[in-house]
Tab-separated table of C-alpha atoms in Angstrom:
chain	number	residue	atom	x	y	z
P	1414	MET	CA	1.068	-43.958	5.652
P	1415	ASP	CA	0.840	-45.056	9.276
P	1416	THR	CA	4.214	-44.434	10.936
P	1417	SER	CA	3.344	-46.849	13.724
P	1418	GLU	CA	3.492	-49.730	11.231
P	1419	VAL	CA	7.213	-49.596	10.476
P	1420	ARG	CA	9.440	-51.970	12.460
P	1421	LEU	CA	13.120	-51.820	13.338
P	1422	ASP	CA	13.798	-55.327	12.032
P	1423	TRP	CA	12.507	-54.244	8.611
P	1424	LEU	CA	14.981	-51.366	8.604
P	1425	ARG	CA	17.878	-53.560	9.716
P	1426	ALA	CA	17.017	-56.137	7.052
P	1427	PHE	CA	16.921	-53.493	4.329
P	1428	LEU	CA	20.266	-51.974	5.385
P	1429	ALA	CA	21.873	-55.406	5.380
P	1430	VAL	CA	20.710	-55.933	1.797
P	1431	VAL	CA	21.984	-52.497	0.766
P	1432	GLU	CA	25.375	-52.947	2.414
P	1433	THR	CA	26.009	-56.487	1.174
P	1434	GLY	CA	24.492	-55.950	-2.251
P	1435	GLY	CA	22.102	-58.878	-2.151
P	1436	PHE	CA	19.857	-61.140	-0.130
P	1437	THR	CA	22.157	-64.149	0.260
P	1438	ALA	CA	24.946	-62.279	2.059
P	1439	ALA	CA	22.436	-60.151	4.006
P	1440	ALA	CA	20.629	-63.244	5.286
P	1441	ALA	CA	23.941	-64.734	6.407
P	1442	ARG	CA	24.880	-61.517	8.200
P	1443	LEU	CA	21.580	-61.394	10.076
P	1444	HIS	CA	21.400	-65.167	10.663
P	1445	LEU	CA	18.033	-65.308	8.913
P	1446	SER	CA	16.644	-67.549	6.225
P	1447	GLN	CA	16.344	-65.866	2.841
P	1448	PRO	CA	12.532	-66.219	2.822
P	1449	ALA	CA	12.357	-64.471	6.209
P	1450	LEU	CA	14.635	-61.684	4.972
P	1451	HIS	CA	12.629	-61.262	1.767
P	1452	THR	CA	9.462	-60.998	3.844
P	1453	GLN	CA	10.877	-58.215	6.039
P	1454	VAL	CA	12.134	-56.184	3.087
P	1455	LYS	CA	8.855	-56.739	1.248
P	1456	GLN	CA	6.954	-55.459	4.290
P	1457	LEU	CA	9.132	-52.340	4.367
P	1458	ALA	CA	8.477	-51.815	0.635
P	1459	GLY	CA	4.764	-52.191	1.278
P	1460	TRP	CA	5.025	-49.398	3.822
P	1461	ALA	CA	7.495	-47.106	1.981
P	1462	GLY	CA	7.080	-47.911	-1.705
P	1463	PRO	CA	9.369	-49.621	-4.269
P	1464	LEU	CA	12.880	-49.741	-2.828
P	1465	TYR	CA	15.125	-51.387	-5.417
P	1466	ARG	CA	15.469	-53.157	-8.721
P	1467	PHE	CA	18.032	-55.560	-10.110
P	1468	GLU	CA	20.118	-54.742	-13.178
P	1469	GLY	CA	21.527	-58.152	-13.963
P	1470	ARG	CA	22.911	-59.204	-10.606
P	1471	THR	CA	23.440	-55.653	-9.355
P	1472	LEU	CA	20.959	-54.216	-6.870
P	1473	ARG	CA	20.034	-50.586	-7.610
P	1474	LEU	CA	18.054	-48.451	-5.190
P	1475	THR	CA	15.103	-46.428	-6.418
P	1476	PRO	CA	14.808	-42.781	-5.310
P	1477	ARG	CA	12.449	-44.023	-2.591
P	1478	GLY	CA	15.017	-46.663	-1.681
P	1479	HIS	CA	17.686	-44.005	-1.175
P	1480	GLU	CA	15.319	-42.111	1.109
P	1481	ALA	CA	14.580	-45.305	3.020
P	1482	GLU	CA	18.294	-45.986	3.454
P	1483	VAL	CA	18.820	-42.555	5.004
P	1484	LEU	CA	15.776	-43.025	7.236
P	1485	ALA	CA	16.962	-46.457	8.356
P	1486	ARG	CA	20.420	-45.163	9.271
P	1487	GLU	CA	18.993	-42.227	11.215
P	1488	VAL	CA	16.427	-44.289	13.146
P	1489	LEU	CA	18.719	-47.201	13.914
P	1490	GLY	CA	21.578	-44.845	14.740
P	1491	ALA	CA	19.410	-43.016	17.269
P	1492	VAL	CA	18.373	-46.321	18.864
P	1493	ASP	CA	21.966	-47.548	19.008
P	1494	ARG	CA	23.144	-44.286	20.581
P	1495	PHE	CA	20.396	-44.488	23.201
P	1496	VAL	CA	21.420	-48.033	24.122
P	1497	ALA	CA	25.149	-47.232	24.130
P	1498	ARG	CA	24.764	-44.232	26.429
P	1499	ALA	CA	22.697	-46.280	28.868
P	1500	ALA	CA	25.533	-48.834	28.961
P	1501	GLY	CA	28.203	-46.157	29.409
P	1502	GLN	CA	29.736	-46.903	26.012
P	1503	VAL	CA	30.836	-44.651	23.149
P	1504	ALA	CA	27.571	-43.663	21.541
P	1505	THR	CA	28.831	-43.074	17.976
P	1506	VAL	CA	32.057	-43.772	16.123
P	1507	PRO	CA	32.329	-40.984	13.521
P	1508	VAL	CA	32.803	-42.214	9.960
P	1509	LEU	CA	34.755	-40.010	7.541
P	1510	SER	CA	35.271	-40.738	3.837
P	1511	ALA	CA	38.156	-39.338	1.783
P	1512	GLY	CA	40.465	-40.298	-1.062
P	1513	ARG	CA	43.812	-41.937	-0.416
P	1514	ALA	CA	45.902	-38.883	-1.329
P	1515	LEU	CA	43.804	-36.546	0.816
P	1516	GLN	CA	44.141	-38.953	3.733
P	1517	LEU	CA	47.906	-39.273	3.334
P	1518	TYR	CA	48.833	-35.656	2.701
P	1519	VAL	CA	46.029	-33.549	4.206
P	1520	LEU	CA	43.795	-35.413	6.632
P	1521	ALA	CA	46.627	-37.189	8.440
P	1522	HIS	CA	47.967	-33.834	9.632
P	1523	ALA	CA	44.518	-32.577	10.583
P	1524	LEU	CA	43.887	-35.640	12.743
P	1525	ARG	CA	46.908	-35.088	14.964
P	1526	GLY	CA	45.738	-34.759	18.533
P	1527	TRP	CA	42.397	-36.465	17.891
P	1528	SER	CA	41.859	-38.881	20.772
P	1529	GLY	CA	38.415	-40.323	20.079
P	1530	PRO	CA	37.435	-43.380	18.038
P	1531	LEU	CA	37.260	-42.917	14.288
P	1532	SER	CA	36.400	-44.953	11.196
P	1533	LEU	CA	37.947	-43.901	7.869
P	1534	ARG	CA	36.658	-44.934	4.430
P	1535	THR	CA	39.039	-44.662	1.466
P	1536	GLU	CA	36.901	-43.614	-1.511
P	1537	ASP	CA	37.161	-41.408	-4.567
P	1538	ARG	CA	35.190	-38.194	-5.006
P	1539	GLY	CA	32.001	-39.778	-6.311
P	1540	ALA	CA	31.944	-42.523	-3.694
P	1541	THR	CA	32.683	-40.036	-0.898
P	1542	VAL	CA	29.770	-37.825	-1.933
P	1543	GLU	CA	27.456	-40.832	-2.160
P	1544	ALA	CA	28.605	-42.163	1.224
P	1545	VAL	CA	27.728	-38.847	2.883
P	1546	ARG	CA	24.405	-38.515	1.052
P	1547	SER	CA	23.336	-42.002	2.122
P	1548	GLY	CA	24.535	-41.717	5.707
P	1549	ARG	CA	27.177	-44.439	5.353
P	1550	ALA	CA	29.668	-41.729	6.292
P	1551	HIS	CA	28.957	-38.836	8.642
P	1552	LEU	CA	31.569	-36.600	7.000
P	1553	GLY	CA	33.536	-36.470	3.768
P	1554	LEU	CA	36.698	-34.673	2.714
P	1555	THR	CA	36.700	-34.106	-1.024
P	1556	SER	CA	36.738	-31.605	-3.847
P	1557	LEU	CA	33.316	-30.533	-5.059
P	1558	LEU	CA	32.938	-29.753	-8.742
P	1559	GLU	CA	29.613	-27.985	-8.181
P	1560	ALA	CA	27.157	-27.165	-5.402
P	1561	ASP	CA	25.082	-30.112	-4.198
P	1562	PRO	CA	21.619	-29.400	-2.745
P	1563	GLU	CA	21.866	-32.471	-0.504
P	1564	LEU	CA	25.119	-31.416	1.138
P	1565	ASP	CA	26.428	-28.710	3.417
P	1566	GLY	CA	30.109	-28.119	3.775
P	1567	THR	CA	33.055	-25.957	4.610
P	1568	ARG	CA	35.911	-25.181	2.282
P	1569	VAL	CA	38.973	-26.150	4.270
P	1570	LEU	CA	41.731	-26.055	1.679
P	1571	GLU	CA	42.503	-24.475	-1.671
P	1572	VAL	CA	45.579	-25.532	-3.627
P	1573	GLY	CA	46.919	-25.145	-7.120
P	1574	GLN	CA	48.409	-27.727	-9.445
P	1575	VAL	CA	52.094	-28.314	-10.121
P	1576	ALA	CA	54.092	-30.020	-12.825
P	1577	ILE	CA	56.564	-32.588	-11.525
P	1578	VAL	CA	59.657	-32.391	-13.741
P	1579	PRO	CA	63.230	-33.736	-13.447
P	1580	GLU	CA	65.533	-31.268	-11.721
P	1581	HIS	CA	67.720	-31.068	-14.858
P	1582	ASP	CA	64.751	-30.288	-17.139
P	1583	PRO	CA	64.643	-26.706	-18.551
P	1584	LEU	CA	61.169	-26.256	-17.008
P	1585	ALA	CA	62.689	-26.783	-13.555
P	1586	GLU	CA	64.320	-23.349	-13.851
P	1587	ARG	CA	60.950	-21.618	-14.253
P	1588	ARG	CA	59.123	-20.034	-11.298
P	1589	HIS	CA	55.844	-21.043	-12.883
P	1590	ILE	CA	54.508	-22.208	-16.231
P	1591	ARG	CA	51.322	-22.303	-18.237
P	1592	ALA	CA	49.859	-25.632	-19.223
P	1593	ARG	CA	50.827	-25.162	-22.878
P	1594	ALA	CA	54.469	-25.568	-21.837
P	1595	LEU	CA	53.678	-29.283	-21.468
P	1596	ALA	CA	52.327	-29.683	-25.007
P	1597	GLY	CA	54.093	-32.477	-26.853
P	1598	ARG	CA	55.992	-33.587	-23.752
P	1599	PRO	CA	55.621	-37.203	-22.556
P	1600	LEU	CA	53.079	-37.131	-19.731
P	1601	ILE	CA	52.096	-39.498	-16.951
P	1602	LEU	CA	48.318	-39.308	-16.616
P	1603	PRO	CA	45.364	-41.041	-14.968
P	1604	PRO	CA	43.101	-43.253	-17.116
P	1605	ALA	CA	40.826	-41.730	-19.740
P	1606	GLY	CA	37.566	-40.397	-18.364
P	1607	ARG	CA	39.076	-38.892	-15.222
P	1608	THR	CA	38.368	-35.209	-14.612
P	1609	HIS	CA	42.033	-34.381	-14.030
P	1610	ARG	CA	43.045	-35.794	-17.412
P	1611	ALA	CA	40.164	-34.091	-19.218
P	1612	THR	CA	41.061	-30.729	-17.663
P	1613	LEU	CA	44.680	-31.049	-18.736
P	1614	ALA	CA	43.699	-32.143	-22.243
P	1615	ALA	CA	41.478	-29.085	-22.611
P	1616	ALA	CA	44.255	-26.778	-21.409
P	1617	LEU	CA	46.665	-28.304	-23.934
P	1618	GLY	CA	44.187	-28.031	-26.773
P	1619	GLY	CA	44.244	-31.784	-27.230
P	1620	ASP	CA	48.054	-31.893	-27.715
P	1621	LEU	CA	48.399	-34.623	-25.118
P	1622	HIS	CA	51.253	-37.121	-25.385
P	1623	VAL	CA	50.507	-39.972	-22.954
P	1624	ALA	CA	53.715	-41.777	-21.967
P	1625	VAL	CA	52.320	-43.668	-18.969
P	1626	GLU	CA	48.717	-44.199	-17.888
P	1627	VAL	CA	48.401	-45.003	-14.193
P	1628	ASP	CA	45.993	-44.333	-11.339
P	1629	GLY	CA	46.999	-42.448	-8.182
P	1630	TRP	CA	49.150	-39.417	-7.339
P	1631	GLU	CA	51.836	-41.548	-5.666
P	1632	LEU	CA	52.400	-43.716	-8.734
P	1633	MET	CA	52.232	-40.745	-11.086
P	1634	THR	CA	54.963	-38.887	-9.191
P	1635	HIS	CA	56.966	-42.100	-8.704
P	1636	TYR	CA	57.156	-42.767	-12.430
P	1637	ALA	CA	57.986	-39.113	-13.039
P	1638	SER	CA	60.947	-39.486	-10.657
P	1639	LEU	CA	62.116	-42.475	-12.736
P	1640	GLY	CA	62.212	-40.284	-15.843
P	1641	LEU	CA	59.288	-41.875	-17.686
P	1642	GLY	CA	57.621	-38.530	-18.260
P	1643	LEU	CA	56.278	-35.376	-16.643
P	1644	THR	CA	53.133	-35.271	-14.557
P	1645	VAL	CA	50.735	-32.759	-13.038
P	1646	VAL	CA	49.386	-33.223	-9.515
P	1647	ASN	CA	47.775	-31.231	-6.736
P	1648	ALA	CA	50.255	-29.057	-4.890
P	1649	TYR	CA	49.823	-30.901	-1.575
P	1650	VAL	CA	51.385	-34.064	-3.051
P	1651	PRO	CA	55.057	-34.418	-1.983
P	1652	THR	CA	57.730	-33.888	-4.622
P	1653	PRO	CA	59.894	-37.009	-5.135
P	1654	PRO	CA	63.699	-36.763	-4.875
P	1655	GLY	CA	65.333	-35.679	-8.087
P	1656	THR	CA	62.311	-33.700	-9.280
P	1657	VAL	CA	61.002	-30.148	-8.983
P	1658	ALA	CA	57.407	-28.982	-8.556
P	1659	VAL	CA	56.625	-26.064	-10.884
P	1660	PRO	CA	53.274	-24.269	-10.385
P	1661	VAL	CA	50.955	-24.396	-13.419
P	1662	VAL	CA	49.185	-21.074	-13.128
P	1663	ASP	CA	46.354	-21.499	-15.637
P	1664	LEU	CA	44.938	-24.783	-14.334
P	1665	PRO	CA	41.972	-24.691	-11.934
P	1666	ARG	CA	42.750	-24.523	-8.246
P	1667	LEU	CA	41.429	-27.394	-6.188
P	1668	GLN	CA	38.902	-26.532	-3.488
P	1669	VAL	CA	38.624	-29.205	-0.805
P	1670	HIS	CA	35.479	-29.276	1.316
P	1671	LEU	CA	34.545	-31.002	4.535
P	1672	ILE	CA	31.006	-32.129	3.732
P	1673	ARG	CA	28.009	-33.542	5.606
P	1674	ARG	CA	24.461	-34.367	4.618
P	1675	ARG	CA	22.084	-31.424	4.837
P	1676	GLY	CA	19.564	-31.966	7.600
P	1677	ALA	CA	21.498	-34.817	9.236
P	1678	PRO	CA	20.869	-35.119	13.003
P	1679	ARG	CA	23.453	-33.452	15.189
P	1680	ILE	CA	25.681	-36.049	16.834
P	1681	ALA	CA	28.123	-34.814	19.451
P	1682	GLU	CA	31.007	-37.085	18.429
P	1683	VAL	CA	30.659	-36.127	14.760
P	1684	ALA	CA	30.464	-32.418	15.563
P	1685	ALA	CA	33.635	-32.714	17.670
P	1686	LEU	CA	35.509	-34.414	14.829
P	1687	GLU	CA	34.317	-31.821	12.320
P	1688	ALA	CA	35.459	-28.964	14.554
P	1689	HIS	CA	38.850	-30.630	15.126
P	1690	VAL	CA	39.511	-31.194	11.417
P	1691	ARG	CA	38.394	-27.701	10.428
P	1692	LYS	CA	40.570	-26.095	13.089
P	1693	HIS	CA	43.707	-28.041	12.245
P	1694	LEU	CA	43.336	-27.664	8.493
P	1695	ALA	CA	42.931	-23.910	8.883
P	1696	GLN	CA	46.070	-23.796	11.047
P	1697	GLY	CA	48.012	-26.057	8.713
P	1698	THR	CA	47.256	-24.066	5.554
P	1699	GLY	CA	47.581	-20.668	7.128
P	1700	GLY	CA	44.172	-19.743	5.765
P	1701	THR	CA	40.607	-19.559	6.907
P	1702	THR	CA	37.669	-21.786	6.255
P	1703	ARG	CA	34.624	-20.589	4.386
P	1704	ARG	CA	31.091	-21.893	4.681
P	1705	THR	CA	29.530	-23.179	1.462
P	1706	SER	CA	26.293	-24.847	0.491
C-alpha cells in the first residue's frame, strides 16, 4: 500500500457517507454529483480495502471500514487544527457523549466553570462507546460493563441503586432493603432487553410484577411519585416530592467512567476538558478517581 496515493477528498467523501448513512445525503452535503462521490469512495476502497456493505437500505461498515473512519477523522482533524491555528481560531471543539441522565445529574455539575467551547452528544451506553471508538466523540461518560481493549478511561463515580417508594409505604421506614423486598410489588421498569431490567429480574428470581414500562429515569421516578408503582434507579437521580429513596444493598453498584479511544492523538482542548471533568467529579463525589483500562 502506497501511503502517498490516499487523498483528503476521498477521506472527506467517505466520512460524509458514514455520517449521513448513504450516498444521496452525502452528495448533497458535499455539493457533489452522486457519480463523483461514488468514484471518490471507490478509490478509497481500492486503496484501503472493502469499506462497507448494505443490509437492505442500511449501510454497515466492515472492520476495515471502521479503521478507515478512525483514520479519516484523525487525518482530517489534524489538517483542520493546523488551518485553524494559522487563522487564530479555536483549533478543536471537544465532543463528549453521555446519556441524558448522566448529563442532567452528573455532568452538568462537573462542567461548572468550563469556559471553552463544547459539543455534547446525548447517547445511551452502546452509542457512547461506539462514538468514542470511531472518533465521532473525543470523550464519553458512561458505565462500562466490562473492559474494552479499544478504550482507556478513568472511573470518576461509583453509586449504588435506590428504590423510589411513596413516603407512606412501609419500605420508606427502612434504612436499606434487599431486592427481594420488591418481589410481587408493582414496579415501573424500562423496556424488556435493558440491562437494568434484566439485573433486577435476576435479583428477584423472576418475581417481577411490571406495572408500568417506560424509558428514562425521569419518567420512571415521575410515575412512581404519582403512585403507579415502585421503581429502582441509580442513586444520583433526584428523589421526587412525596417519595423516599431507599438503598438496595444487593444490587450492583454503578461505575461511571470517563472514556477515550486508546491511542487517540493528544489534543490540548480535549485534554483540558478531560482534566476539568475529572477534577470536578472527584470534588463533587468526595472520592478519588481511579485509572482503568
